[in-house]
Tab-separated table of C-alpha atoms and ligand atoms in Angstrom:
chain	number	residue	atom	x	y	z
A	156	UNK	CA	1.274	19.579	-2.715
A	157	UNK	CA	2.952	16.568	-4.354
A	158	UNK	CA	3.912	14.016	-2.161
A	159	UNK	CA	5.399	11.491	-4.349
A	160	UNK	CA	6.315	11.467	-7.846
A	161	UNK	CA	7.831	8.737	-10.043
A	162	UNK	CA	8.913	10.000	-13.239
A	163	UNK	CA	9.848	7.771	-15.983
A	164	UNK	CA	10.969	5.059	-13.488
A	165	UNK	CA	12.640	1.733	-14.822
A	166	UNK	CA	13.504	-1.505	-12.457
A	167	UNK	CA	14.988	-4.703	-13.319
A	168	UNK	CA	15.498	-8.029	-12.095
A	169	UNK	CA	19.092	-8.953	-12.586
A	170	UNK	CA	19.597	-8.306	-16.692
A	171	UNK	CA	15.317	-8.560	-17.069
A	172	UNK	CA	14.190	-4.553	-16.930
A	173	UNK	CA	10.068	-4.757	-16.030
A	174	UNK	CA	9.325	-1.610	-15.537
A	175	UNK	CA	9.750	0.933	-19.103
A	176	UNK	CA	9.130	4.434	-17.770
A	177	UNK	CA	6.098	4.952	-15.450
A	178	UNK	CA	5.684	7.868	-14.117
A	179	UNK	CA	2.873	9.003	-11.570
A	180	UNK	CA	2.384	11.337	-8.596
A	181	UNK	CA	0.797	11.291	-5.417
A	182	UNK	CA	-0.641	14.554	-3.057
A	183	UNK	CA	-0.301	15.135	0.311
A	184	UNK	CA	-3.660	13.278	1.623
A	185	UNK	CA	-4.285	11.701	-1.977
A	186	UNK	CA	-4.428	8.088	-2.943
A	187	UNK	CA	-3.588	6.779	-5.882
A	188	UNK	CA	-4.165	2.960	-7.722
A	189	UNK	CA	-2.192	1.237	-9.974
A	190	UNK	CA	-4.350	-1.818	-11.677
A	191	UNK	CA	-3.217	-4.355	-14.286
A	192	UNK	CA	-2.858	-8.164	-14.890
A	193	UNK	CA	-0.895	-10.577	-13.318
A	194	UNK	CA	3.098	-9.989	-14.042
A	195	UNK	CA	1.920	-6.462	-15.726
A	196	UNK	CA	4.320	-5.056	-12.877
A	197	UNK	CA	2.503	-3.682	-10.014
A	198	UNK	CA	4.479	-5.164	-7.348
A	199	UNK	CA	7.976	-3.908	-8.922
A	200	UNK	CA	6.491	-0.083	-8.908
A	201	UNK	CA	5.733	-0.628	-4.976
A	202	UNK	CA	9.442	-2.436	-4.716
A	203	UNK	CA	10.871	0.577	-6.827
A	204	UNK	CA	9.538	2.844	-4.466
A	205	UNK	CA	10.105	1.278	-1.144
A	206	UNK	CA	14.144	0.736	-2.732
A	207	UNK	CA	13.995	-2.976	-3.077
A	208	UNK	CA	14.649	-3.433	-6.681
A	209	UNK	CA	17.386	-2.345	-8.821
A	210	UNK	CA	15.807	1.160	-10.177
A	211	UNK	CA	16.543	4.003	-12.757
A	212	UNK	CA	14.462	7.098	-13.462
A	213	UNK	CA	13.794	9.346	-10.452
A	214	UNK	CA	11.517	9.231	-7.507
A	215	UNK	CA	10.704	12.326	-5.304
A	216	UNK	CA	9.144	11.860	-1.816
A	217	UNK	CA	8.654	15.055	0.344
A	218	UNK	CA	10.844	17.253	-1.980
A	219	UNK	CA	13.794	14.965	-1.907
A	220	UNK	CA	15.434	12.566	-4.359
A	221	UNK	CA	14.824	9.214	-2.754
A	222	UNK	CA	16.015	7.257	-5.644
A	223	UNK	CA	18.021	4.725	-5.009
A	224	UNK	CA	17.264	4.991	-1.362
A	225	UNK	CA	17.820	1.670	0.823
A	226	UNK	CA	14.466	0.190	2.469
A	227	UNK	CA	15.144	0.990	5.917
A	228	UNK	CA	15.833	4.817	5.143
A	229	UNK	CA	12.718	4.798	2.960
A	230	UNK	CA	10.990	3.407	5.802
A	231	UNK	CA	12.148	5.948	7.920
A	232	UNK	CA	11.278	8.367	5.993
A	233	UNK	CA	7.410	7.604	6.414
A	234	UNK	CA	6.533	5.196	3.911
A	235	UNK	CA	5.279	2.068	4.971
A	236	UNK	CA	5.087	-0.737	2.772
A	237	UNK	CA	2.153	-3.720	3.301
A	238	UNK	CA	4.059	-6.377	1.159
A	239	UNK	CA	1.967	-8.895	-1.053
A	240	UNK	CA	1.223	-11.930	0.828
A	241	UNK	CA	1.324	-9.854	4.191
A	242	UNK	CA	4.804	-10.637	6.199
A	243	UNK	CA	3.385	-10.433	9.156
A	244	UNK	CA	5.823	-12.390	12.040
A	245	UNK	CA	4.104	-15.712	12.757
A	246	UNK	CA	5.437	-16.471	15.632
A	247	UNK	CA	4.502	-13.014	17.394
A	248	UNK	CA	1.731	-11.886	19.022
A	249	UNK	CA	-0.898	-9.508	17.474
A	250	UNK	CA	0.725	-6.888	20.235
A	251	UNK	CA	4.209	-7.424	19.741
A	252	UNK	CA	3.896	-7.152	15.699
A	253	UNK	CA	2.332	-3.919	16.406
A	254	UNK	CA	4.927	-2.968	18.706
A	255	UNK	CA	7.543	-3.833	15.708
A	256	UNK	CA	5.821	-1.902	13.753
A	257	UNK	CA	6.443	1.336	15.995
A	258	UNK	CA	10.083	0.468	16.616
A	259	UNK	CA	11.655	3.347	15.311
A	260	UNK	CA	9.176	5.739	17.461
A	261	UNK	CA	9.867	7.256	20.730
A	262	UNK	CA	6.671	8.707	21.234
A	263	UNK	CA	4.951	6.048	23.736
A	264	UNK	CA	2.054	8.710	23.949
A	265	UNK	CA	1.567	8.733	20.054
A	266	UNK	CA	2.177	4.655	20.148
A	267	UNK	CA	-0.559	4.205	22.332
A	268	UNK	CA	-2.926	6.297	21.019
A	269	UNK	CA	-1.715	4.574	17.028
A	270	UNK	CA	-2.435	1.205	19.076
A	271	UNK	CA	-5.724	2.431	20.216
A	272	UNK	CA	-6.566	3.537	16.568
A	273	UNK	CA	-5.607	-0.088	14.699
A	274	UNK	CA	-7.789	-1.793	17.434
A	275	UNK	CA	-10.725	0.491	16.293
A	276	UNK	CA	-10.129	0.258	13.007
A	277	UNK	CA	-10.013	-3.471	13.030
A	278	UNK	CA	-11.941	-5.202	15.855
A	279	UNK	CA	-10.913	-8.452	15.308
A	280	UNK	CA	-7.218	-7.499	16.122
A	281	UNK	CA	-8.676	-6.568	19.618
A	282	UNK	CA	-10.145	-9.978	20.194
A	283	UNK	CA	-6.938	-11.756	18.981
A	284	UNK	CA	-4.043	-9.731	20.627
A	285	UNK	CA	-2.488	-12.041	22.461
A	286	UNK	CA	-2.900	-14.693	19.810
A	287	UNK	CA	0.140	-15.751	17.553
A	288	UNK	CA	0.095	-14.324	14.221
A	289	UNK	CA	0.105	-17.788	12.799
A	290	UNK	CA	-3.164	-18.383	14.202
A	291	UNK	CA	-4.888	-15.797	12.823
A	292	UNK	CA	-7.148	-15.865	9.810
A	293	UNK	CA	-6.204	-14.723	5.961
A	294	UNK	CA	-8.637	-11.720	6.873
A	295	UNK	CA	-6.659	-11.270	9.894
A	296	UNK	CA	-3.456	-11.486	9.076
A	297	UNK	CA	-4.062	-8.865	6.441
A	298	UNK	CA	-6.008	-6.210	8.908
A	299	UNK	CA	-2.709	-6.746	11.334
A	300	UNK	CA	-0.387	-6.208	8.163
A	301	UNK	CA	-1.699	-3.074	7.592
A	302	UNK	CA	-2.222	-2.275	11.526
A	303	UNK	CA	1.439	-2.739	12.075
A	304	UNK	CA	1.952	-0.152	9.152
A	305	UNK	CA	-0.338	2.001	10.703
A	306	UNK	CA	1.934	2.146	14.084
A	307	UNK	CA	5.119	3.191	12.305
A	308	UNK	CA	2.636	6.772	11.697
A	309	UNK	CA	3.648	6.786	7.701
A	310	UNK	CA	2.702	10.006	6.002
A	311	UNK	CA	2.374	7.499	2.541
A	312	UNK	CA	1.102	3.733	2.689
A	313	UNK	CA	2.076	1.260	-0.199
A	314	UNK	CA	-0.314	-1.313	0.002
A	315	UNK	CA	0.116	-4.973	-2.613
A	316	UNK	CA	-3.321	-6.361	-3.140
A	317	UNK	CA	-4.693	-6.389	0.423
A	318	UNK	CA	-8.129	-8.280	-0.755
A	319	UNK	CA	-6.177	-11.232	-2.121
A	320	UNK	CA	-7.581	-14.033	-0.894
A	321	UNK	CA	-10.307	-12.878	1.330
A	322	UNK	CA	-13.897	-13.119	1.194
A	323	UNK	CA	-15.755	-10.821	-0.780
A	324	UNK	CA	-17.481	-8.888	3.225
A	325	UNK	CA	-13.726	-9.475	4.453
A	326	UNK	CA	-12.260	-7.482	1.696
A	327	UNK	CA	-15.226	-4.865	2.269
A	328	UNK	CA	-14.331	-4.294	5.578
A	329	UNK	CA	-10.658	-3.972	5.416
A	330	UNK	CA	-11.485	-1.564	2.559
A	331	UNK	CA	-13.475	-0.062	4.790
A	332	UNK	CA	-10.726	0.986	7.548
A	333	UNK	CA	-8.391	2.019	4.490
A	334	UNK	CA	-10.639	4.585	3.644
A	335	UNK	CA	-10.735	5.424	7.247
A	336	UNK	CA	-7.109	5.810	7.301
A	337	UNK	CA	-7.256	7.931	4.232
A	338	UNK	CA	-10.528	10.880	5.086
A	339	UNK	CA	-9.273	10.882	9.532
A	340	UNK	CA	-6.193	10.237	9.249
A	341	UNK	CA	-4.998	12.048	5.989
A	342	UNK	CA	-3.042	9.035	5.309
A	343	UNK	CA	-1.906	9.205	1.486
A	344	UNK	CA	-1.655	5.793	-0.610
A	345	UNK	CA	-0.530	4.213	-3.442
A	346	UNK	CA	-2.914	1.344	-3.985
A	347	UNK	CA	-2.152	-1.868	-6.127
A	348	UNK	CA	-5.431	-4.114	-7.263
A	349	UNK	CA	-7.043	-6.693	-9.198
A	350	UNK	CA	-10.498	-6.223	-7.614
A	351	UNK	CA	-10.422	-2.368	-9.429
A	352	UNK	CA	-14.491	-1.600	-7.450
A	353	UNK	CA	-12.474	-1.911	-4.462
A	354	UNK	CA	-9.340	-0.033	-5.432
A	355	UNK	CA	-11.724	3.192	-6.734
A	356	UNK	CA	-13.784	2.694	-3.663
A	357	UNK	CA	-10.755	4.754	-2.137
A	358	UNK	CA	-8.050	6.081	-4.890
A	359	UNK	CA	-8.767	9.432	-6.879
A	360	UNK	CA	-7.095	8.353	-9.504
A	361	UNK	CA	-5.235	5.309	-11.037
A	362	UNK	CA	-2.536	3.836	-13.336
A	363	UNK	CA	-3.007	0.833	-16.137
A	364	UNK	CA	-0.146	-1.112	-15.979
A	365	UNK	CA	0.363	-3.559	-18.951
A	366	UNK	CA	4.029	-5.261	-19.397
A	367	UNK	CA	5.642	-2.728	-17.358
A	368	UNK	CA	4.524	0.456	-19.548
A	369	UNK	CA	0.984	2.755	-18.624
A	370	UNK	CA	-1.374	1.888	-20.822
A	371	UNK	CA	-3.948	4.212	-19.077
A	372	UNK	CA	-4.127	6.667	-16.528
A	373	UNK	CA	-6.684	9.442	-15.311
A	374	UNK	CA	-9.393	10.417	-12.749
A	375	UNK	CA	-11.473	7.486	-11.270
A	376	UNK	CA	-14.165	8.650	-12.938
A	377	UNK	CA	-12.265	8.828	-16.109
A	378	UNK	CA	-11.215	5.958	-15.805
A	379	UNK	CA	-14.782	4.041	-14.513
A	380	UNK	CA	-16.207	5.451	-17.388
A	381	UNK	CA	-13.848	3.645	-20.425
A	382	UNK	CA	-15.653	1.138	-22.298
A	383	UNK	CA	-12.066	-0.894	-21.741
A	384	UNK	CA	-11.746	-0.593	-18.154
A	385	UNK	CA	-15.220	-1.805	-17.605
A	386	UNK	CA	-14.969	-5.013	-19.723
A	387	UNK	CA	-11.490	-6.010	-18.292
A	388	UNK	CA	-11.715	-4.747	-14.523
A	389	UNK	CA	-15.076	-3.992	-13.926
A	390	UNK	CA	-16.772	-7.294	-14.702
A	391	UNK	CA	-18.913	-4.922	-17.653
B	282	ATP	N1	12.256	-11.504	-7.965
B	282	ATP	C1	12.075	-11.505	-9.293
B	282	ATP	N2	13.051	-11.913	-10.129
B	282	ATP	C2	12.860	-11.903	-11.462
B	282	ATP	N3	11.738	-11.498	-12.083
B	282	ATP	C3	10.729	-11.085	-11.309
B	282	ATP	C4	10.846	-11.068	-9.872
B	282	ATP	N4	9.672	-10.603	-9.373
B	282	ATP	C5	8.884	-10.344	-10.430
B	282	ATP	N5	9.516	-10.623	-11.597
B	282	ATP	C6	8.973	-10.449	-12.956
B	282	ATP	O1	8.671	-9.068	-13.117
B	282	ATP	C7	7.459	-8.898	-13.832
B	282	ATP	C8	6.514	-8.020	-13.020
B	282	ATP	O2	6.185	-8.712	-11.832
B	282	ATP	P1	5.331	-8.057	-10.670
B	282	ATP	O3	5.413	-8.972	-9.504
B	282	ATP	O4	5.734	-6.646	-10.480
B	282	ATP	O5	3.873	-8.083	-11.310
B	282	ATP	P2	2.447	-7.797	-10.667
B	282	ATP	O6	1.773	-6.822	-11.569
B	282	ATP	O7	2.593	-7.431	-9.250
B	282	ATP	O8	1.721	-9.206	-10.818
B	282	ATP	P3	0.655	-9.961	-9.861
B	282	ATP	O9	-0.670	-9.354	-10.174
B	282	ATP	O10	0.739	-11.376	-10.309
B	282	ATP	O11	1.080	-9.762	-8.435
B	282	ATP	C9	6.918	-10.296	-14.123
B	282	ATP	O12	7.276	-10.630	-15.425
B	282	ATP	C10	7.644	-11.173	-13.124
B	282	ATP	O13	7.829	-12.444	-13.632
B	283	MG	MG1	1.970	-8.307	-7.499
């Protein structure tokens, strides 16, 4: 079952169109990556999706026509969107970001246990949940970014480049809870990358974005396996 599917989407900028036409689709349970070089237009396809650019084309979620769609009633749809550069609230607690993350829920039972499941995922969130969000770590504020996504229970996750900036084990284990989220939780994602071994570490299959048009798209393996996406993403 498709869960999402962008078909020959556009989005501008004011009079600047970035995105030409790209068109991908998502299953129920499935994650998907889009990779490509700075400004190639990765970010815009998330922002298309979650309704915070200017967008033509047509986007399905769930059976319905979400085009168009304003970010809160995207959001409340189930998609929750981990922004580049994180957004979490600074001057919040680790617990009270979480608890905006579930603000539209009513189930406390389902809150607590989704509380209970980001503090396994992420240990370090456990040790610091009292702490401000401003005084937590780059590796940190990224696990709670995606923790306070995880407590709004999305059926889809867009995540921006969640190992930007992070060590090389710090982006390993934060990888490591995505894929988590993915095989117990049957979370489905659209993931956006420049570190592509991390992004097929999880996604079945993946978009090439260059200028705003696909330049590639197939299977991971497919895609592992071009002579191309070696040399430019895979270090050889
Ligand atoms: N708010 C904005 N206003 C105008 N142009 C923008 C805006 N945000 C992005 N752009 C332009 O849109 C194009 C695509 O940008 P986008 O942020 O989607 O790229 P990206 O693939 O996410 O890049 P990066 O890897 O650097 O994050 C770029 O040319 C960028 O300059
Ligand atoms: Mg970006």
């Amino acid at each position: 079952m498709t869960l999402l599917e962008l078909e020959d989407v556009t989005a501008s900028y004011g009079h600047a169109q970035v995105l030409h036409g790209i068109s991908f689709r998502v299953g129920e349970n499935a994650a998907a990556g889009i990779l490509g070089a700075n400004g190639a237009g990765k970010t815009t396809t998330l922002r298309a999706i979650s309704g915070m650019v200017a967008t033509g084309g047509k986007i399905t979620y769930d059976g319905r026509d979400i085009t168009g769609y304003r970010p809160d009633k995207v959001a409340a749809l189930g998609i929750a969107h981990v922004p580049e550069g994180r957004g979490t609230l600074g001057d919040l607690s680790v617990r009270d970001n979480l608890r905006v993350g579930a603000y539209l829920r009513k189930d406390r039972k389902g809150v607590a246990a989704d509380l209970d499941l980001c503090l396994d995922l992420f240990p370090n969130l456990r040790e610091r949940i009292g702490s401000n969000a401003s005084a937590l770590s780059g590796g940190e504020q990224q696990m709670l970014a995606i923790a306070r996504a995880i407590m709004a229970k999305p059926r889809l996750i867009l995540l921006d480049e969640a190992s930007l900036g992070l060590a090389p084990s710090t982006a390993q284990r934060v990888y490591q809870a995505i894929r988590r989220l993915r095989s117990e939780q049957g979370v489905a994602m659209v993931v956006v990358e420049q570190n592509a071994m991390l992004a097929f570490s999880v996604v079945d299959h993946a978009i090439v974005l260059e200028t705003g048009k696909t330049s590639l798209s197939g299977s991971r393996d497919e895609l592992m396996g071009l002579d191309e996406v070696r040399r430019a993403y895979l270090g050889g």
